[in-house]
PDB file of C-alpha atoms in Angstrom:
ATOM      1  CA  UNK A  73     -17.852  49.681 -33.359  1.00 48.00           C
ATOM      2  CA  UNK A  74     -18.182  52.990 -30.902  1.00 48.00           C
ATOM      3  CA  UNK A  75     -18.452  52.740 -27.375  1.00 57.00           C
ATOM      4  CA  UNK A  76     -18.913  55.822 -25.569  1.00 56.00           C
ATOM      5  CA  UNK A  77     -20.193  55.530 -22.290  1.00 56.00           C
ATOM      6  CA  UNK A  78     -22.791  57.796 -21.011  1.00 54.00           C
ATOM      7  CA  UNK A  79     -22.070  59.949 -18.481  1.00 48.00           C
ATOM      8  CA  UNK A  80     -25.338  60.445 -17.566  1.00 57.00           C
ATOM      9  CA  UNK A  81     -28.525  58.528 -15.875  1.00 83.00           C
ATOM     10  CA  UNK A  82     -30.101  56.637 -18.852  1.00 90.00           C
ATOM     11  CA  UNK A  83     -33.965  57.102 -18.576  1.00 95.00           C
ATOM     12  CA  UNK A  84     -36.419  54.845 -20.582  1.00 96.00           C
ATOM     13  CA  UNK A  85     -37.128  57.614 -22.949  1.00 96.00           C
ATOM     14  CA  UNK A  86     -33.453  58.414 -23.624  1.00 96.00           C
ATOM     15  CA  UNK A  87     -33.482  54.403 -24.575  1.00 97.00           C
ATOM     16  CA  UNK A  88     -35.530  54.825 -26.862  1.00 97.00           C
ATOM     17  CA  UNK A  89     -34.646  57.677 -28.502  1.00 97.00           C
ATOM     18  CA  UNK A  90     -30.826  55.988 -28.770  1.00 97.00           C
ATOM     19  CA  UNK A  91     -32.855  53.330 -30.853  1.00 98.00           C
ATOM     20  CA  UNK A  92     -34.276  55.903 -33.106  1.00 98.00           C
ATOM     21  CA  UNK A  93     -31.137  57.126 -33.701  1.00 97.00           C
ATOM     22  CA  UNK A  94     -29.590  53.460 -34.778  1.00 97.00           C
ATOM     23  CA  UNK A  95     -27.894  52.670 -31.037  1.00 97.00           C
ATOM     24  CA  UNK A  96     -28.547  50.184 -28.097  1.00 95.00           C
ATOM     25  CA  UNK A  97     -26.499  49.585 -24.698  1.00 94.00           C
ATOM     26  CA  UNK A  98     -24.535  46.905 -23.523  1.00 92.00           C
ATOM     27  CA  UNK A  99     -22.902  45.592 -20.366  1.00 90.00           C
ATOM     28  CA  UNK A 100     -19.076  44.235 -20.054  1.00 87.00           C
ATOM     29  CA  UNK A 101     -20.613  41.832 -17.832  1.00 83.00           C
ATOM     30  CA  UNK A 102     -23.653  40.861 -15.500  1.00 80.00           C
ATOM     31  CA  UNK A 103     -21.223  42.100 -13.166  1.00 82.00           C
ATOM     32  CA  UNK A 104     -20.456  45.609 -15.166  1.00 86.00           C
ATOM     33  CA  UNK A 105     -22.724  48.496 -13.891  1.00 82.00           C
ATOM     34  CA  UNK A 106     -22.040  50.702 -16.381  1.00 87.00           C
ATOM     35  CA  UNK A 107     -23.379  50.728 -19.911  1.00 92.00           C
ATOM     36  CA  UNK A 108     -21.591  51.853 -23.200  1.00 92.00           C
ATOM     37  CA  UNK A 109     -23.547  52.816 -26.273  1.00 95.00           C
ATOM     38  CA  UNK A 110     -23.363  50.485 -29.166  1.00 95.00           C
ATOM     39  CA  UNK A 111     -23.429  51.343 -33.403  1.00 96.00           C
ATOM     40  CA  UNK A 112     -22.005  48.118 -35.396  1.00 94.00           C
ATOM     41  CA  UNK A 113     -20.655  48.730 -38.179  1.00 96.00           C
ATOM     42  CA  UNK A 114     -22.196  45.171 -39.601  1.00 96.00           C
ATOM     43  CA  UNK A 115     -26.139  45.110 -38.537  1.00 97.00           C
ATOM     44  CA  UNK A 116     -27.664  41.822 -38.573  1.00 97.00           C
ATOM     45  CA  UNK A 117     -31.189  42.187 -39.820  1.00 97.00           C
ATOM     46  CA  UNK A 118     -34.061  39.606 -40.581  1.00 96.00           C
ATOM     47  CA  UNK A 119     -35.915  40.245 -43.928  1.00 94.00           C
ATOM     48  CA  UNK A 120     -39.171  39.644 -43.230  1.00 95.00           C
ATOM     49  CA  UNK A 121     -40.256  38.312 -46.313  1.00 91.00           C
ATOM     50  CA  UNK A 122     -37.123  35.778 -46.597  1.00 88.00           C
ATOM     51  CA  UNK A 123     -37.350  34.090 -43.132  1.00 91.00           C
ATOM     52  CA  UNK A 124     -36.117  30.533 -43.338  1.00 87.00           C
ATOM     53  CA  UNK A 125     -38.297  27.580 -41.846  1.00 93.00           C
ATOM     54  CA  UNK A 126     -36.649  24.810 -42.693  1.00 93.00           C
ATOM     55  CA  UNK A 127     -39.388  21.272 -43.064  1.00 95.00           C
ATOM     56  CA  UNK A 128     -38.133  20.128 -39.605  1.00 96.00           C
ATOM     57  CA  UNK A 129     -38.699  23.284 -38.312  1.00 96.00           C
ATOM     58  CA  UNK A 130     -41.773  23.920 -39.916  1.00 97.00           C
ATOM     59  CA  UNK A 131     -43.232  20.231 -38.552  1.00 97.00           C
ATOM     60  CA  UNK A 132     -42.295  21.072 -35.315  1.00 98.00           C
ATOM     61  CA  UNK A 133     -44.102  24.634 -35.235  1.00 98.00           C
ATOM     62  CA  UNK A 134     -47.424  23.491 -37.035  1.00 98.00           C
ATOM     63  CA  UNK A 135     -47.360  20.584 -33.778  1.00 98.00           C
ATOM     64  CA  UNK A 136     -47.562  22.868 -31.527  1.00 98.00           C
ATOM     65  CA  UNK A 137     -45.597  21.158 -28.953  1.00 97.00           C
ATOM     66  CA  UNK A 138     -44.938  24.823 -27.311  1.00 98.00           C
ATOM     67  CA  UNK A 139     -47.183  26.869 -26.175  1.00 97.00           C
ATOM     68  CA  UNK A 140     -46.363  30.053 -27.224  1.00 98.00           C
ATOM     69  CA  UNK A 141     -47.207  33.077 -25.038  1.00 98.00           C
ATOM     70  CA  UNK A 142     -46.830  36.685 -25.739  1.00 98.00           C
ATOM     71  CA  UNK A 143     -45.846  39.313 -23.017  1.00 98.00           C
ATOM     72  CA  UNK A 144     -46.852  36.578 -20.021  1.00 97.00           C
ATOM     73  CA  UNK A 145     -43.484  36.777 -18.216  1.00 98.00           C
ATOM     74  CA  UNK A 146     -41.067  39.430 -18.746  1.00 98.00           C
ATOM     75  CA  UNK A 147     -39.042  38.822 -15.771  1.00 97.00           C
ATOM     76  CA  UNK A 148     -38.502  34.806 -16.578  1.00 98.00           C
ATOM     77  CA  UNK A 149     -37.771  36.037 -19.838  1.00 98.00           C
ATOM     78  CA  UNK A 150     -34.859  37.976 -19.301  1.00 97.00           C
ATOM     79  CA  UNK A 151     -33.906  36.113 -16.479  1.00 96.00           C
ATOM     80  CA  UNK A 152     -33.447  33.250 -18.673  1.00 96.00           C
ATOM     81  CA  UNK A 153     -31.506  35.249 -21.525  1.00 95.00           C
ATOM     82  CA  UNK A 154     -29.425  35.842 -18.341  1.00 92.00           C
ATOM     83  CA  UNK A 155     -28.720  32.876 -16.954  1.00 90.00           C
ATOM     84  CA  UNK A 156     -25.073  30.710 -18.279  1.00 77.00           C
ATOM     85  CA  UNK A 157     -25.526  28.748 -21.174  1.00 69.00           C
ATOM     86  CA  UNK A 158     -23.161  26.154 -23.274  1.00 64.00           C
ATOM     87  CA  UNK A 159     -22.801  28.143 -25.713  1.00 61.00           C
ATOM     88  CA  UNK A 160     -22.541  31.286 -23.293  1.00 57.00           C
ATOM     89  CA  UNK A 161     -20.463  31.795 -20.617  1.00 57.00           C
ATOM     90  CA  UNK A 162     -21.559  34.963 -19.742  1.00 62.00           C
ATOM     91  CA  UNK A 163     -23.748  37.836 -20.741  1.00 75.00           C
ATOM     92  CA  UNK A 164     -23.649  41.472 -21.295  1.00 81.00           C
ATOM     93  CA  UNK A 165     -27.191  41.857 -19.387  1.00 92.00           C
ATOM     94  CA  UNK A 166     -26.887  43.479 -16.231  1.00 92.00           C
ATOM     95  CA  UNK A 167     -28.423  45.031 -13.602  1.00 92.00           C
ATOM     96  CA  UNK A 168     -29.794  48.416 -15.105  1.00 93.00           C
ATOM     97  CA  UNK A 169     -30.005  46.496 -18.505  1.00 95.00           C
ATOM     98  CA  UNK A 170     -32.826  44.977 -16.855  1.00 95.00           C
ATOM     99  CA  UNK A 171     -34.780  47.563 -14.722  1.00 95.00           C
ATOM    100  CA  UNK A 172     -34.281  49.604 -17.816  1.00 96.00           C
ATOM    101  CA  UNK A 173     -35.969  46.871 -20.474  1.00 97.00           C
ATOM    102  CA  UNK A 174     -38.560  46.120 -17.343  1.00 97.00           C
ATOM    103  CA  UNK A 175     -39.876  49.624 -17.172  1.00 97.00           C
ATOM    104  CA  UNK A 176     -39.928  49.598 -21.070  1.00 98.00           C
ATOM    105  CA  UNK A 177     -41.696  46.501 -20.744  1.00 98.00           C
ATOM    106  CA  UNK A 178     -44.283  48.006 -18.158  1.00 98.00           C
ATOM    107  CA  UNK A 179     -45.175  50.746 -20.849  1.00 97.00           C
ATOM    108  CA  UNK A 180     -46.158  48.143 -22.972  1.00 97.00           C
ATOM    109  CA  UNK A 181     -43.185  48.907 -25.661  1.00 98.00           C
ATOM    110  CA  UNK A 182     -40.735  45.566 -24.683  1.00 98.00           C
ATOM    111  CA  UNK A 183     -42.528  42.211 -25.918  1.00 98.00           C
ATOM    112  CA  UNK A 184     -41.692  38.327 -25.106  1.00 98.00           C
ATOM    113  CA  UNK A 185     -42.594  35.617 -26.839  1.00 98.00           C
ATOM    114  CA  UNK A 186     -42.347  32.650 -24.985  1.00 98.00           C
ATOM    115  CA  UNK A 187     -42.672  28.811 -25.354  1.00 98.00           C
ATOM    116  CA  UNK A 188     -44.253  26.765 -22.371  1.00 98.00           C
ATOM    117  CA  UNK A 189     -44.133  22.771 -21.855  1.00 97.00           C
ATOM    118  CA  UNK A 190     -45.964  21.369 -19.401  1.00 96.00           C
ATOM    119  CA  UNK A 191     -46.132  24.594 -17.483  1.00 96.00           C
ATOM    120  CA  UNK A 192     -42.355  25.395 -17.911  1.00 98.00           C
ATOM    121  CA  UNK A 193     -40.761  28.072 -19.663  1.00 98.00           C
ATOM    122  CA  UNK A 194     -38.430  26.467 -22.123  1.00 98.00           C
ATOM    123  CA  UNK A 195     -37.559  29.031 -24.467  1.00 98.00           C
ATOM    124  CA  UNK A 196     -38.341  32.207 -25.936  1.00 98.00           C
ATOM    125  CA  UNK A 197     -36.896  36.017 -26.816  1.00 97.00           C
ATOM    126  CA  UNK A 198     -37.725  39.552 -25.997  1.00 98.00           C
ATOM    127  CA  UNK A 199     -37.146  43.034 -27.746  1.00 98.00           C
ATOM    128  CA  UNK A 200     -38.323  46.630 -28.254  1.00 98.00           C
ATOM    129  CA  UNK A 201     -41.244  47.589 -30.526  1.00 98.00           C
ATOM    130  CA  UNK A 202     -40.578  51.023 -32.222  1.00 98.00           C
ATOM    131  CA  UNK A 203     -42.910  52.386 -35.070  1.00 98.00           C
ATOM    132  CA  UNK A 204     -42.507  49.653 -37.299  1.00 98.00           C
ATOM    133  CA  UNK A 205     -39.172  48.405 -36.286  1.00 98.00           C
ATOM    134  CA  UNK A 206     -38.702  45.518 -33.578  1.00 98.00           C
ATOM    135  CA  UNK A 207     -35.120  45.559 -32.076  1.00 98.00           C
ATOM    136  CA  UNK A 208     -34.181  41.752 -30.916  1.00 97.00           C
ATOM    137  CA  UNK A 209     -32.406  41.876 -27.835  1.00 96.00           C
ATOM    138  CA  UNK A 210     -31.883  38.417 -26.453  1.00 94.00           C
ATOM    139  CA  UNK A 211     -32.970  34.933 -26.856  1.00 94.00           C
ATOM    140  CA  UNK A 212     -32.778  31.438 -24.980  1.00 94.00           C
ATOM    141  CA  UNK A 213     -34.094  27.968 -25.188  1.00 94.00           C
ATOM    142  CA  UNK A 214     -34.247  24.691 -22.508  1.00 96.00           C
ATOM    143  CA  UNK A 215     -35.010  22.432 -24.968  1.00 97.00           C
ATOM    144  CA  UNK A 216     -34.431  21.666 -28.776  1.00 95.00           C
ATOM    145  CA  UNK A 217     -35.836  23.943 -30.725  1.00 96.00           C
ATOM    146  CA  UNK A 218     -37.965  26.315 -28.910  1.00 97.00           C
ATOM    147  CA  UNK A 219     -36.536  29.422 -29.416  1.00 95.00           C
ATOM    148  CA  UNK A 220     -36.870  28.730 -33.094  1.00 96.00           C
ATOM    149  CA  UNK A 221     -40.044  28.322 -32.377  1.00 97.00           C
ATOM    150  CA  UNK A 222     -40.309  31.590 -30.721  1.00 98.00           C
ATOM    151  CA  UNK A 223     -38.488  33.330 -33.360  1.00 97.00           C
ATOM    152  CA  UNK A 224     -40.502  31.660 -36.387  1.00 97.00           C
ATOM    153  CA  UNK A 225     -43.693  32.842 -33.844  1.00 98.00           C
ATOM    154  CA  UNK A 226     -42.095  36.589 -34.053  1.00 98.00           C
ATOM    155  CA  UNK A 227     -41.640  36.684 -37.580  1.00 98.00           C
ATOM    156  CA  UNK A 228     -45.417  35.804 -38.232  1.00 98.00           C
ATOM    157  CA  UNK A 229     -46.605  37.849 -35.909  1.00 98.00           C
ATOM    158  CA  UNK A 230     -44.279  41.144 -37.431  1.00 98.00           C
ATOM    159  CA  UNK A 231     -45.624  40.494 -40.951  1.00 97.00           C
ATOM    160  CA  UNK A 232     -48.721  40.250 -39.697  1.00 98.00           C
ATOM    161  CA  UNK A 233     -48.718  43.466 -37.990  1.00 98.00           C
ATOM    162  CA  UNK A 234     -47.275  45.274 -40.915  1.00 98.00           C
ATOM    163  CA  UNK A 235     -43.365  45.667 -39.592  1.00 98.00           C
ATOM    164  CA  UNK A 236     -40.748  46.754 -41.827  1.00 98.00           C
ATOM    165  CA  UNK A 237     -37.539  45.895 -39.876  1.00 98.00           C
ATOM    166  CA  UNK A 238     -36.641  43.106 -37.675  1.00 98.00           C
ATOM    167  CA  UNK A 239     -32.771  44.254 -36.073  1.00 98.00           C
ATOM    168  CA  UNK A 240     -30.984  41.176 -34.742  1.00 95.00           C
ATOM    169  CA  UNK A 241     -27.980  43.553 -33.884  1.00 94.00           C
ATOM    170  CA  UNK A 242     -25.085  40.988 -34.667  1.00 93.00           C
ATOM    171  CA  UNK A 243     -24.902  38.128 -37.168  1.00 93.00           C
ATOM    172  CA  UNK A 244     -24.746  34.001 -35.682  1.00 89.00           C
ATOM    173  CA  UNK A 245     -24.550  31.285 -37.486  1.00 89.00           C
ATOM    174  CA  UNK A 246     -27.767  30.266 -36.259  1.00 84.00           C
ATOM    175  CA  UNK A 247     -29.210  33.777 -37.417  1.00 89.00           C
ATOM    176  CA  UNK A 248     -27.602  33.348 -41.072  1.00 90.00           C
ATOM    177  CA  UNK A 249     -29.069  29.586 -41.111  1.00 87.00           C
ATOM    178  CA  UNK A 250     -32.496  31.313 -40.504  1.00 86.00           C
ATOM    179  CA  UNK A 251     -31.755  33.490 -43.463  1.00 89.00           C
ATOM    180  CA  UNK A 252     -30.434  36.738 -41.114  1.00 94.00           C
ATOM    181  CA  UNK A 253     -28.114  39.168 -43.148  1.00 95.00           C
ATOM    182  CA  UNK A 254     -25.441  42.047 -42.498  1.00 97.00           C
ATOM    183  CA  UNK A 255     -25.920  45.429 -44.023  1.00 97.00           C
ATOM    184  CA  UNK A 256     -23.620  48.313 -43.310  1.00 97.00           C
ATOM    185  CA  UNK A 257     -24.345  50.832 -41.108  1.00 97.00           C
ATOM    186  CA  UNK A 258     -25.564  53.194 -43.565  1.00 97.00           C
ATOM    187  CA  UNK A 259     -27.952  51.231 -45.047  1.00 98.00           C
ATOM    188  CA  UNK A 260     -29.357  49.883 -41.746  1.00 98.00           C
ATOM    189  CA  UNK A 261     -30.294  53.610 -41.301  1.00 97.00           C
ATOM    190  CA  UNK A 262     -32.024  54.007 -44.119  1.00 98.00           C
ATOM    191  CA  UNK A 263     -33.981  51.289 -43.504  1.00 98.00           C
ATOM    192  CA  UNK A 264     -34.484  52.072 -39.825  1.00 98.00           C
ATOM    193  CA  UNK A 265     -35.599  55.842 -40.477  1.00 98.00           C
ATOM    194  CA  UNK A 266     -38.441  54.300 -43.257  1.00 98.00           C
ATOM    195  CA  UNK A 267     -39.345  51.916 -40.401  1.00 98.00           C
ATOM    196  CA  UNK A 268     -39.941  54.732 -38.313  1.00 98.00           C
ATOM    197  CA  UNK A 269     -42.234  56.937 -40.575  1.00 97.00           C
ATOM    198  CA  UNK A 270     -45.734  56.362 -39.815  1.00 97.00           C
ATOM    199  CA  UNK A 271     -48.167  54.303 -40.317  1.00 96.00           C
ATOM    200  CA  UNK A 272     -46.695  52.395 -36.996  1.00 95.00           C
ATOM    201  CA  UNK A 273     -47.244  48.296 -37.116  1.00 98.00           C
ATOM    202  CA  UNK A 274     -48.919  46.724 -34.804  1.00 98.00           C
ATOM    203  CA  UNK A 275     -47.653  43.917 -32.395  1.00 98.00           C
ATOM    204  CA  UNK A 276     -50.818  43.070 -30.893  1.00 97.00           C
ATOM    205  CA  UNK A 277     -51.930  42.694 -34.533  1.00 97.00           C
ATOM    206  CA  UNK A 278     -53.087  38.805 -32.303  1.00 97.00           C
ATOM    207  CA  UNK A 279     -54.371  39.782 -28.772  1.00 94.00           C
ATOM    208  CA  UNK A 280     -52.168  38.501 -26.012  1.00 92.00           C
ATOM    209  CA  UNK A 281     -55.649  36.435 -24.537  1.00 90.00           C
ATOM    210  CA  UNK A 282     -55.398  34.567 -28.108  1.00 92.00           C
ATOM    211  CA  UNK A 283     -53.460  31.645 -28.299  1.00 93.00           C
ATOM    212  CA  UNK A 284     -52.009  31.949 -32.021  1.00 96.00           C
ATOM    213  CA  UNK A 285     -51.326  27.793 -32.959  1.00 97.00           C
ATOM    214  CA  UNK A 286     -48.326  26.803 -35.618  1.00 98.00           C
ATOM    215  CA  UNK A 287     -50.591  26.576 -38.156  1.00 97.00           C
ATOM    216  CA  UNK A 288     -51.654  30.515 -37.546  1.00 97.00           C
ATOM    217  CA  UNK A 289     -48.020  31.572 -37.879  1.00 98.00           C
ATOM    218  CA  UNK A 290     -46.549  29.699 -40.927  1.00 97.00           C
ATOM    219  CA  UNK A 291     -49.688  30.793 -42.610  1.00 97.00           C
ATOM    220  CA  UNK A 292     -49.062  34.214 -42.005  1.00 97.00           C
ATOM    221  CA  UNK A 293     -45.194  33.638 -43.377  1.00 95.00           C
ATOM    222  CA  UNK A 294     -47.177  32.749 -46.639  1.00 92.00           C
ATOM    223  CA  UNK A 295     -49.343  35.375 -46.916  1.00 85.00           C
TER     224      UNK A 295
END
């Protein structure tokens, strides 16, 4: 993996040009205000058309025990994908990781989906739309299951809106139970410069204002 660190101001276009080109920043730390540019050799990568719901999962999306919300709090969001976990001690977002991901955000090219219980945010993801490539960035969850949810809610939605590449960045067990895979870098860049040649997908392929139910989204993982 490369790491040079930029000695320059990184701008939101310069982002996302560095994601055309196959790279994305990281922290050290929360604490860490620099950024280094990152180019695994490994990508993890969803393909679309062999996402894994497993029966349990699949029960628990078509309940619709979550309400899932697209692009309704961006700041929550990342806050969350912040904050300490069990399973993570720290994290590699920092401070200009997030003004950088919020302007993004603003010009309407970073998406969330969320899940909400009982007015809480308990889990959800966020990530960068490109052409017809979505870059995951982080995820989270509060209770059991919802950021499965969430990522069983992306998945629909990507097909949906005619994506060709869902980047996870690094493999996780939890990824490779949901059928993620590692490719080397060379593919990944084939695949990422066909994802990139028009026709662009479409993320609002469902408005925001629509609430899209379980049943909606495994459908559209059959289709």
């Amino acid at each position: 993996m490369s790491r040079p660190k930029p000695s320059f101001e990184i701008t939101p276009q310069i982002l996302l040009r560095a994601y055309s080109l196959g790279l994305f920043p990281m922290a050290e730390s929360a604490d860490d205000d620099e950024l280094f540019w990152v180019e695994p050799e490994e990508r993890a990568i969803f393909p679309l058309e062999e996402f894994r719901v497993s029966r349990s999962l699949s029960k628990t999306v078509r309940s619709d025990r979550f309400e899932v919300r697209v692009d309704h709090d961006f700041d929550a969001v990342i806050e969350a994908c912040a904050a300490p976990a069990p399973d993570r001690e720290s994290t590699w977002i920092n401070g200009q990781i997030r003004r950088l991901y919020s302007a993004l955000f603003d010009l309407g090219v970073v998406h969330t989906v969320e899940c909400w219980r009982e007015g809480r945010l308990v889990g959800g993801l966020y990530g960068v739309a490109l052409g017809a490539a979505f870059f995951g960035e982080s995820m989270f969850h509060r209770e059991t299951d919802a950021s499965k949810v969430a990522l069983t809610h992306l998945v629909a939605r990507l097909r949906a809106g005619g994506y060709r590449l869902l980047d996870t960045q690094f493999m996780t067990p939890h990824l490779a139970s949901l059928g993620a895979k590692e490719i080397s870098r060379g593919e990944y860049r084939v695949m990422l410069e066909h994802a990139l040649t028009p026709p662009a997908a479409d993320f609002g392929v469902w408005p925001q204002s629509e609430r899209v139910g379980g049943a909606t989204a495994l459908a559209a993982l059959k289709a």
